[in-house]
């Protein structure tokens, strides 16, 4: 069961108070090896209360005002003075409570007025050590909490930045795909009206997927493949008889999650640069998934020399490919391999590990 941060902090605080109480009311008293007078317990309760008050003031005021602002000298000086003040008050309380006399009476000795002497120095040193111990644990806890909060803020900021960037990339991809599809239907209206109507219906199905399904961070493999099939059907309506599309998908786990429209830029690229109206134009697209491994591969001839081998710096790739590279880095960092090669034709090979662990 996950413990919420506030409950976690409360638990740590209660444990710390309990340990302090055990130290002052159990461990230290046991070291005497004898019964102790009531006034001694009053003295220990006062010490316990002062230490709790000091840690509370340290958490709520001193640490935020001085420690976190790197005013170290002033911070530790104030803590030192607070410790001295507590020692002075407790030493005075010993006199008021007549603790020394109570111990002497319990021991059967003649009650005499105790002088501070060596015993006073020892008691003061004992109280100071307890204060240092409690403050050391308290400061360490404060610094750990501060580090955790800053880490949480950094992680939240990084997550928000990634989400904003992904949203921006998707907003670029979707209009890019939409305008290409409209151009396809526009071309069909000059060739075959019935086909253009069918294409418009197909586009409606596709856009429903784009607008609603991809509003989430991920979709299932089976839905993504349906989308690709619809897109390929739409492109077949526009393409000439020279275009031969070979699409195959072998999926073992159709409900596996994947980023939506991740392969679309590669498929668009195949039609953009691999189609001719006069020459045989084969386009091969394969998607294979086994367990957590997903492999996408597309092959096509190259009729446009604007696409260079591995998208060298001589020519910048289109916005779709660039965005896909960036999306892969953001979503599947260290979990993907991408190879784009140009030989006799143009080939894209992409392998993704769908499992985060």
Short mmCIF file of C-alpha atoms in Angstrom, two decimals:
data_model
loop_
_atom_site.label_atom_id
_atom_site.label_comp_id
_atom_site.label_asym_id
_atom_site.label_seq_id
_atom_site.Cartn_x
_atom_site.Cartn_y
_atom_site.Cartn_z
CA UNK A 1 0.00 0.00 0.00
CA UNK A 2 1.39 3.40 -0.96
CA UNK A 3 1.83 5.88 1.87
CA UNK A 4 0.99 9.46 0.95
CA UNK A 5 3.74 12.05 1.59
CA UNK A 6 1.86 13.86 4.39
CA UNK A 7 1.05 10.61 6.19
CA UNK A 8 4.64 9.49 5.66
CA UNK A 9 5.99 12.67 7.25
CA UNK A 10 3.54 12.39 10.17
CA UNK A 11 4.68 8.82 10.73
CA UNK A 12 8.34 9.88 10.83
CA UNK A 13 7.50 12.68 13.28
CA UNK A 14 5.63 10.31 15.60
CA UNK A 15 8.48 7.81 15.48
CA UNK A 16 10.98 10.58 16.31
CA UNK A 17 8.91 11.78 19.29
CA UNK A 18 8.54 8.20 20.51
CA UNK A 19 12.28 7.57 20.31
CA UNK A 20 12.98 10.80 22.22
CA UNK A 21 10.47 9.81 24.89
CA UNK A 22 12.06 6.35 25.17
CA UNK A 23 15.50 7.98 25.55
CA UNK A 24 14.45 10.44 28.27
CA UNK A 25 11.90 8.37 30.17
CA UNK A 26 13.28 4.85 29.81
CA UNK A 27 16.89 4.43 28.68
CA UNK A 28 18.50 7.23 30.70
CA UNK A 29 16.50 6.53 33.90
CA UNK A 30 17.36 2.82 33.67
CA UNK A 31 21.05 3.72 33.73
CA UNK A 32 20.66 4.85 37.37
CA UNK A 33 19.76 1.32 38.46
CA UNK A 34 17.43 2.51 41.23
CA UNK A 35 14.05 4.11 41.82
CA UNK A 36 13.96 7.80 41.07
CA UNK A 37 12.12 10.61 42.87
CA UNK A 38 9.05 12.22 41.37
CA UNK A 39 10.77 15.58 40.88
CA UNK A 40 13.28 13.87 38.55
CA UNK A 41 10.46 12.85 36.21
CA UNK A 42 9.16 16.42 36.30
CA UNK A 43 12.63 17.57 35.24
CA UNK A 44 12.72 15.01 32.40
CA UNK A 45 9.26 16.10 31.25
CA UNK A 46 10.44 19.72 31.13
CA UNK A 47 13.48 18.68 29.08
CA UNK A 48 11.23 16.64 26.77
CA UNK A 49 8.87 19.62 26.29
CA UNK A 50 11.72 22.06 25.62
CA UNK A 51 13.28 19.73 23.05
CA UNK A 52 9.96 19.27 21.25
CA UNK A 53 9.45 23.04 21.24
CA UNK A 54 12.96 23.64 19.90
CA UNK A 55 12.54 21.11 17.07
CA UNK A 56 9.15 22.64 16.17
CA UNK A 57 10.64 26.15 16.06
CA UNK A 58 13.55 24.81 14.02
CA UNK A 59 11.23 23.19 11.45
CA UNK A 60 8.74 26.05 11.16
CA UNK A 61 10.96 29.09 11.49
CA UNK A 62 14.71 28.70 11.93
CA UNK A 63 15.43 26.27 9.07
CA UNK A 64 13.31 28.09 6.43
CA UNK A 65 14.58 31.52 7.52
CA UNK A 66 18.27 30.71 7.88
CA UNK A 67 19.33 27.18 6.90
CA UNK A 68 17.55 27.15 3.53
CA UNK A 69 18.79 30.69 2.86
CA UNK A 70 22.38 29.56 3.48
CA UNK A 71 22.77 31.83 6.51
CA UNK A 72 24.64 29.08 8.31
CA UNK A 73 26.54 31.10 10.93
CA UNK A 74 23.41 32.89 12.16
CA UNK A 75 21.44 29.64 12.07
CA UNK A 76 23.81 27.60 14.19
CA UNK A 77 24.45 30.54 16.52
CA UNK A 78 20.72 30.84 17.26
CA UNK A 79 20.48 27.10 17.88
CA UNK A 80 23.49 27.23 20.21
CA UNK A 81 21.97 30.12 22.18
CA UNK A 82 18.65 28.26 22.41
CA UNK A 83 20.46 25.23 23.79
CA UNK A 84 22.26 27.37 26.40
CA UNK A 85 18.94 29.01 27.37
CA UNK A 86 17.31 25.61 27.88
CA UNK A 87 20.24 24.48 30.03
CA UNK A 88 20.00 27.63 32.20
CA UNK A 89 16.24 27.21 32.67
CA UNK A 90 16.57 23.51 33.53
CA UNK A 91 19.40 24.13 35.97
CA UNK A 92 17.20 26.71 37.70
CA UNK A 93 14.33 24.22 37.68
CA UNK A 94 16.61 21.74 39.50
CA UNK A 95 16.98 24.27 42.28
CA UNK A 96 13.25 24.96 42.46
CA UNK A 97 12.39 21.26 42.41
CA UNK A 98 15.19 20.44 44.91
CA UNK A 99 16.21 17.40 42.87
CA UNK A 100 19.61 16.99 44.55
CA UNK A 101 17.99 16.97 47.98
CA UNK A 102 15.42 14.40 46.78
CA UNK A 103 18.16 12.08 45.54
CA UNK A 104 20.10 12.48 48.81
CA UNK A 105 17.00 11.73 50.86
CA UNK A 106 16.30 8.57 48.82
CA UNK A 107 19.90 7.51 49.38
CA UNK A 108 19.52 7.98 53.14
CA UNK A 109 22.13 10.72 53.33
CA UNK A 110 21.86 13.90 55.34
CA UNK A 111 20.07 16.53 53.36
CA UNK A 112 22.42 19.39 52.67
CA UNK A 113 22.27 22.21 50.16
CA UNK A 114 24.01 20.98 47.07
CA UNK A 115 26.53 23.15 45.39
CA UNK A 116 26.77 23.22 41.62
CA UNK A 117 30.44 22.28 41.43
CA UNK A 118 31.45 19.36 39.23
CA UNK A 119 27.97 17.85 39.36
CA UNK A 120 26.46 21.00 37.83
CA UNK A 121 28.92 20.90 34.95
CA UNK A 122 28.18 17.20 34.37
CA UNK A 123 24.38 17.77 34.30
CA UNK A 124 24.75 20.73 31.94
CA UNK A 125 26.99 18.70 29.65
CA UNK A 126 24.49 15.81 29.71
CA UNK A 127 21.63 18.13 28.71
CA UNK A 128 23.76 19.70 25.98
CA UNK A 129 24.60 16.27 24.52
CA UNK A 130 20.91 15.33 24.44
CA UNK A 131 20.13 18.63 22.69
CA UNK A 132 22.87 18.07 20.09
CA UNK A 133 21.61 14.53 19.46
CA UNK A 134 18.00 15.64 19.00
CA UNK A 135 18.91 18.66 16.86
CA UNK A 136 21.27 16.55 14.72
CA UNK A 137 18.49 14.09 13.93
CA UNK A 138 16.04 16.96 13.43
CA UNK A 139 18.32 18.85 11.01
CA UNK A 140 19.09 15.66 9.06
CA UNK A 141 15.36 14.97 8.76
CA UNK A 142 14.71 18.56 7.61
CA UNK A 143 17.42 18.35 4.95
CA UNK A 144 16.15 14.99 3.68
CA UNK A 145 12.60 16.36 3.45
CA UNK A 146 13.87 19.44 1.65
CA UNK A 147 15.84 17.29 -0.80
CA UNK A 148 12.80 15.07 -1.44
CA UNK A 149 10.57 18.11 -2.04
CA UNK A 150 13.05 19.67 -4.45
CA UNK A 151 13.46 16.34 -6.24
CA UNK A 152 9.69 15.99 -6.50
CA UNK A 153 9.41 19.52 -7.90
CA UNK A 154 12.15 18.81 -10.45
CA UNK A 155 10.54 15.56 -11.53
CA UNK A 156 7.14 17.24 -11.80
CA UNK A 157 8.62 20.06 -13.84
CA UNK A 158 10.40 17.60 -16.14
CA UNK A 159 7.20 15.57 -16.53
CA UNK A 160 5.19 18.71 -17.32
CA UNK A 161 7.82 19.77 -19.84
CA UNK A 162 7.76 16.36 -21.54
CA UNK A 163 3.96 16.33 -21.62
CA UNK A 164 3.86 19.83 -23.10
CA UNK A 165 6.45 18.90 -25.72
CA UNK A 166 4.62 15.70 -26.62
CA UNK A 167 1.36 17.61 -26.89
CA UNK A 168 3.05 20.13 -29.17
CA UNK A 169 4.53 17.36 -31.33
CA UNK A 170 1.15 15.64 -31.65
CA UNK A 171 -0.51 18.93 -32.56
CA UNK A 172 1.99 19.22 -35.41
CA UNK A 173 1.50 15.63 -36.56
CA UNK A 174 -2.29 15.65 -36.65
CA UNK A 175 -2.79 18.67 -38.96
CA UNK A 176 0.06 17.40 -41.13
CA UNK A 177 -1.75 14.08 -41.61
CA UNK A 178 -5.14 15.75 -42.02
CA UNK A 179 -4.02 18.07 -44.81
CA UNK A 180 -2.34 15.21 -46.65
CA UNK A 181 -5.58 13.22 -46.45
CA UNK A 182 -7.61 16.16 -47.75
CA UNK A 183 -5.24 16.43 -50.69
CA UNK A 184 -5.85 12.74 -51.38
CA UNK A 185 -9.64 13.20 -51.43
CA UNK A 186 -9.31 16.37 -53.49
CA UNK A 187 -7.38 14.41 -56.11
CA UNK A 188 -10.05 11.69 -56.12
CA UNK A 189 -12.84 14.16 -56.87
CA UNK A 190 -11.27 14.67 -60.33
CA UNK A 191 -10.98 10.94 -60.96
CA UNK A 192 -13.91 9.14 -59.34
CA UNK A 193 -16.73 10.82 -57.40
CA UNK A 194 -17.87 7.56 -55.79
CA UNK A 195 -14.35 6.85 -54.64
CA UNK A 196 -14.06 10.34 -53.23
CA UNK A 197 -17.24 9.78 -51.19
CA UNK A 198 -15.91 6.47 -49.93
CA UNK A 199 -12.60 8.14 -49.15
CA UNK A 200 -14.38 10.91 -47.26
CA UNK A 201 -16.18 8.30 -45.15
CA UNK A 202 -12.87 6.55 -44.53
CA UNK A 203 -11.32 9.87 -43.52
CA UNK A 204 -14.14 10.38 -41.01
CA UNK A 205 -13.25 7.07 -39.34
CA UNK A 206 -9.58 8.00 -39.32
CA UNK A 207 -10.18 11.49 -37.92
CA UNK A 208 -12.39 10.05 -35.18
CA UNK A 209 -9.39 7.98 -34.17
CA UNK A 210 -7.09 11.00 -34.37
CA UNK A 211 -9.37 13.30 -32.37
CA UNK A 212 -10.59 10.92 -29.69
CA UNK A 213 -8.40 7.84 -29.39
CA UNK A 214 -5.09 9.69 -29.59
CA UNK A 215 -6.13 12.24 -26.98
CA UNK A 216 -4.69 9.72 -24.51
CA UNK A 217 -0.98 9.10 -24.10
CA UNK A 218 -1.27 5.62 -25.57
CA UNK A 219 -3.50 3.30 -27.57
CA UNK A 220 -3.63 -0.45 -28.11
CA UNK A 221 -1.74 -2.18 -30.89
CA UNK A 222 -4.96 -3.51 -32.41
CA UNK A 223 -6.44 0.02 -32.64
CA UNK A 224 -3.23 1.42 -34.11
CA UNK A 225 -3.14 -1.31 -36.77
CA UNK A 226 -6.79 -0.65 -37.66
CA UNK A 227 -5.84 2.99 -38.12
CA UNK A 228 -2.92 2.06 -40.39
CA UNK A 229 -5.15 -0.21 -42.47
CA UNK A 230 -7.72 2.56 -42.92
CA UNK A 231 -4.99 4.97 -43.91
CA UNK A 232 -3.58 2.50 -46.45
CA UNK A 233 -7.09 1.94 -47.87
CA UNK A 234 -7.39 5.69 -48.28
CA UNK A 235 -4.05 5.90 -50.06
CA UNK A 236 -4.96 3.01 -52.38
CA UNK A 237 -7.96 4.98 -53.60
CA UNK A 238 -5.70 7.80 -54.69
CA UNK A 239 -2.72 5.84 -55.97
CA UNK A 240 -2.33 4.69 -59.55
CA UNK A 241 -2.35 1.05 -60.66
CA UNK A 242 1.46 1.08 -60.46
CA UNK A 243 1.36 1.18 -56.66
CA UNK A 244 1.39 -2.22 -54.97
CA UNK A 245 0.90 -2.08 -51.20
CA UNK A 246 1.89 -5.10 -49.16
CA UNK A 247 0.88 -4.77 -45.52
CA UNK A 248 1.29 -7.51 -42.90
CA UNK A 249 0.81 -7.42 -39.14
CA UNK A 250 1.64 -10.26 -36.74
CA UNK A 251 0.58 -9.35 -33.21
CA UNK A 252 0.68 -11.68 -30.21
CA UNK A 253 -0.67 -9.21 -27.64
CA UNK A 254 -3.20 -6.90 -29.33
CA UNK A 255 -3.94 -5.04 -26.08
CA UNK A 256 -0.33 -3.95 -25.61
CA UNK A 257 -0.04 -0.17 -25.37
CA UNK A 258 1.84 2.05 -27.79
CA UNK A 259 2.06 5.76 -28.56
CA UNK A 260 -0.61 6.63 -31.15
CA UNK A 261 0.29 7.47 -34.76
CA UNK A 262 3.95 6.66 -34.16
CA UNK A 263 4.48 4.92 -37.51
CA UNK A 264 2.42 7.31 -39.63
CA UNK A 265 5.29 9.65 -40.66
CA UNK A 266 7.28 6.69 -42.02
CA UNK A 267 4.25 5.43 -43.98
CA UNK A 268 3.54 8.91 -45.32
CA UNK A 269 7.18 9.18 -46.32
CA UNK A 270 6.91 5.92 -48.29
CA UNK A 271 4.02 7.32 -50.33
CA UNK A 272 5.58 10.75 -50.69
CA UNK A 273 8.90 9.55 -52.10
CA UNK A 274 8.17 5.99 -53.26
CA UNK A 275 5.28 6.39 -55.70
CA UNK A 276 5.45 6.89 -59.45
CA UNK A 277 2.61 7.07 -61.96
CA UNK A 278 4.66 5.33 -64.65
CA UNK A 279 6.92 2.85 -62.85
CA UNK A 280 6.09 -0.12 -60.65
CA UNK A 281 5.99 1.22 -57.08
CA UNK A 282 5.97 -1.51 -54.44
CA UNK A 283 5.48 -0.45 -50.83
CA UNK A 284 6.01 -3.05 -48.12
CA UNK A 285 4.99 -2.44 -44.51
CA UNK A 286 5.40 -5.05 -41.78
CA UNK A 287 4.61 -4.92 -38.07
CA UNK A 288 5.67 -7.84 -35.88
CA UNK A 289 5.19 -8.10 -32.13
CA UNK A 290 6.45 -10.83 -29.83
CA UNK A 291 6.08 -10.34 -26.10
CA UNK A 292 7.42 -6.84 -25.39
CA UNK A 293 9.35 -6.44 -28.66
CA UNK A 294 7.69 -4.62 -31.54
CA UNK A 295 9.36 -4.29 -34.95
CA UNK A 296 8.14 -1.95 -37.68
CA UNK A 297 9.65 -2.13 -41.15
CA UNK A 298 8.80 -0.26 -44.32
CA UNK A 299 10.43 -0.55 -47.75
CA UNK A 300 9.82 1.41 -50.90
CA UNK A 301 11.53 2.52 -54.06
CA UNK A 302 12.91 6.02 -54.18
CA UNK A 303 11.70 8.40 -56.86
CA UNK A 304 12.55 11.60 -55.00
CA UNK A 305 16.22 12.37 -54.33
CA UNK A 306 15.31 14.78 -51.54
CA UNK A 307 15.39 11.90 -49.08
CA UNK A 308 19.00 11.21 -48.21
CA UNK A 309 20.70 8.30 -46.52
CA UNK A 310 19.85 8.37 -42.84
CA UNK A 311 18.69 11.98 -43.22
CA UNK A 312 22.16 13.53 -43.30
CA UNK A 313 22.76 17.13 -42.35
CA UNK A 314 22.82 18.15 -46.01
CA UNK A 315 19.06 17.93 -46.11
CA UNK A 316 16.71 18.27 -43.15
CA UNK A 317 13.92 15.67 -42.92
CA UNK A 318 10.27 16.60 -42.94
CA UNK A 319 8.45 17.67 -39.81
CA UNK A 320 6.79 14.26 -39.40
CA UNK A 321 10.07 12.30 -39.26
CA UNK A 322 11.72 14.86 -36.99
CA UNK A 323 8.78 14.76 -34.59
CA UNK A 324 8.78 10.97 -34.59
CA UNK A 325 12.45 10.91 -33.66
CA UNK A 326 11.75 13.32 -30.81
CA UNK A 327 8.70 11.36 -29.63
CA UNK A 328 10.76 8.18 -29.57
CA UNK A 329 13.39 9.91 -27.43
CA UNK A 330 10.79 11.20 -25.00
CA UNK A 331 8.62 8.09 -24.77
CA UNK A 332 11.01 5.20 -25.38
CA UNK A 333 14.43 6.50 -24.35
CA UNK A 334 16.98 3.65 -24.31
CA UNK A 335 14.20 1.29 -25.38
CA UNK A 336 14.21 1.69 -29.15
CA UNK A 337 16.45 1.25 -32.18
CA UNK A 338 15.86 3.17 -35.41
CA UNK A 339 17.61 2.56 -38.70
CA UNK A 340 16.84 4.56 -41.88
CA UNK A 341 18.78 3.38 -44.92
CA UNK A 342 18.87 4.27 -48.59
CA UNK A 343 20.30 1.77 -51.04
CA UNK A 344 18.33 0.73 -54.08
CA UNK A 345 15.26 1.95 -52.31
CA UNK A 346 14.35 3.42 -48.94
CA UNK A 347 14.03 1.30 -45.80
CA UNK A 348 12.96 2.12 -42.25
CA UNK A 349 13.53 -0.37 -39.43
CA UNK A 350 12.27 0.43 -35.94
CA UNK A 351 12.40 -1.81 -32.89
CA UNK A 352 10.67 -0.82 -29.65
CA UNK A 353 10.59 -2.45 -26.24
CA UNK A 354 7.01 -1.83 -25.09
CA UNK A 355 7.69 -2.76 -21.46
CA UNK A 356 9.11 -0.03 -19.25
CA UNK A 357 10.90 -2.47 -16.95
#
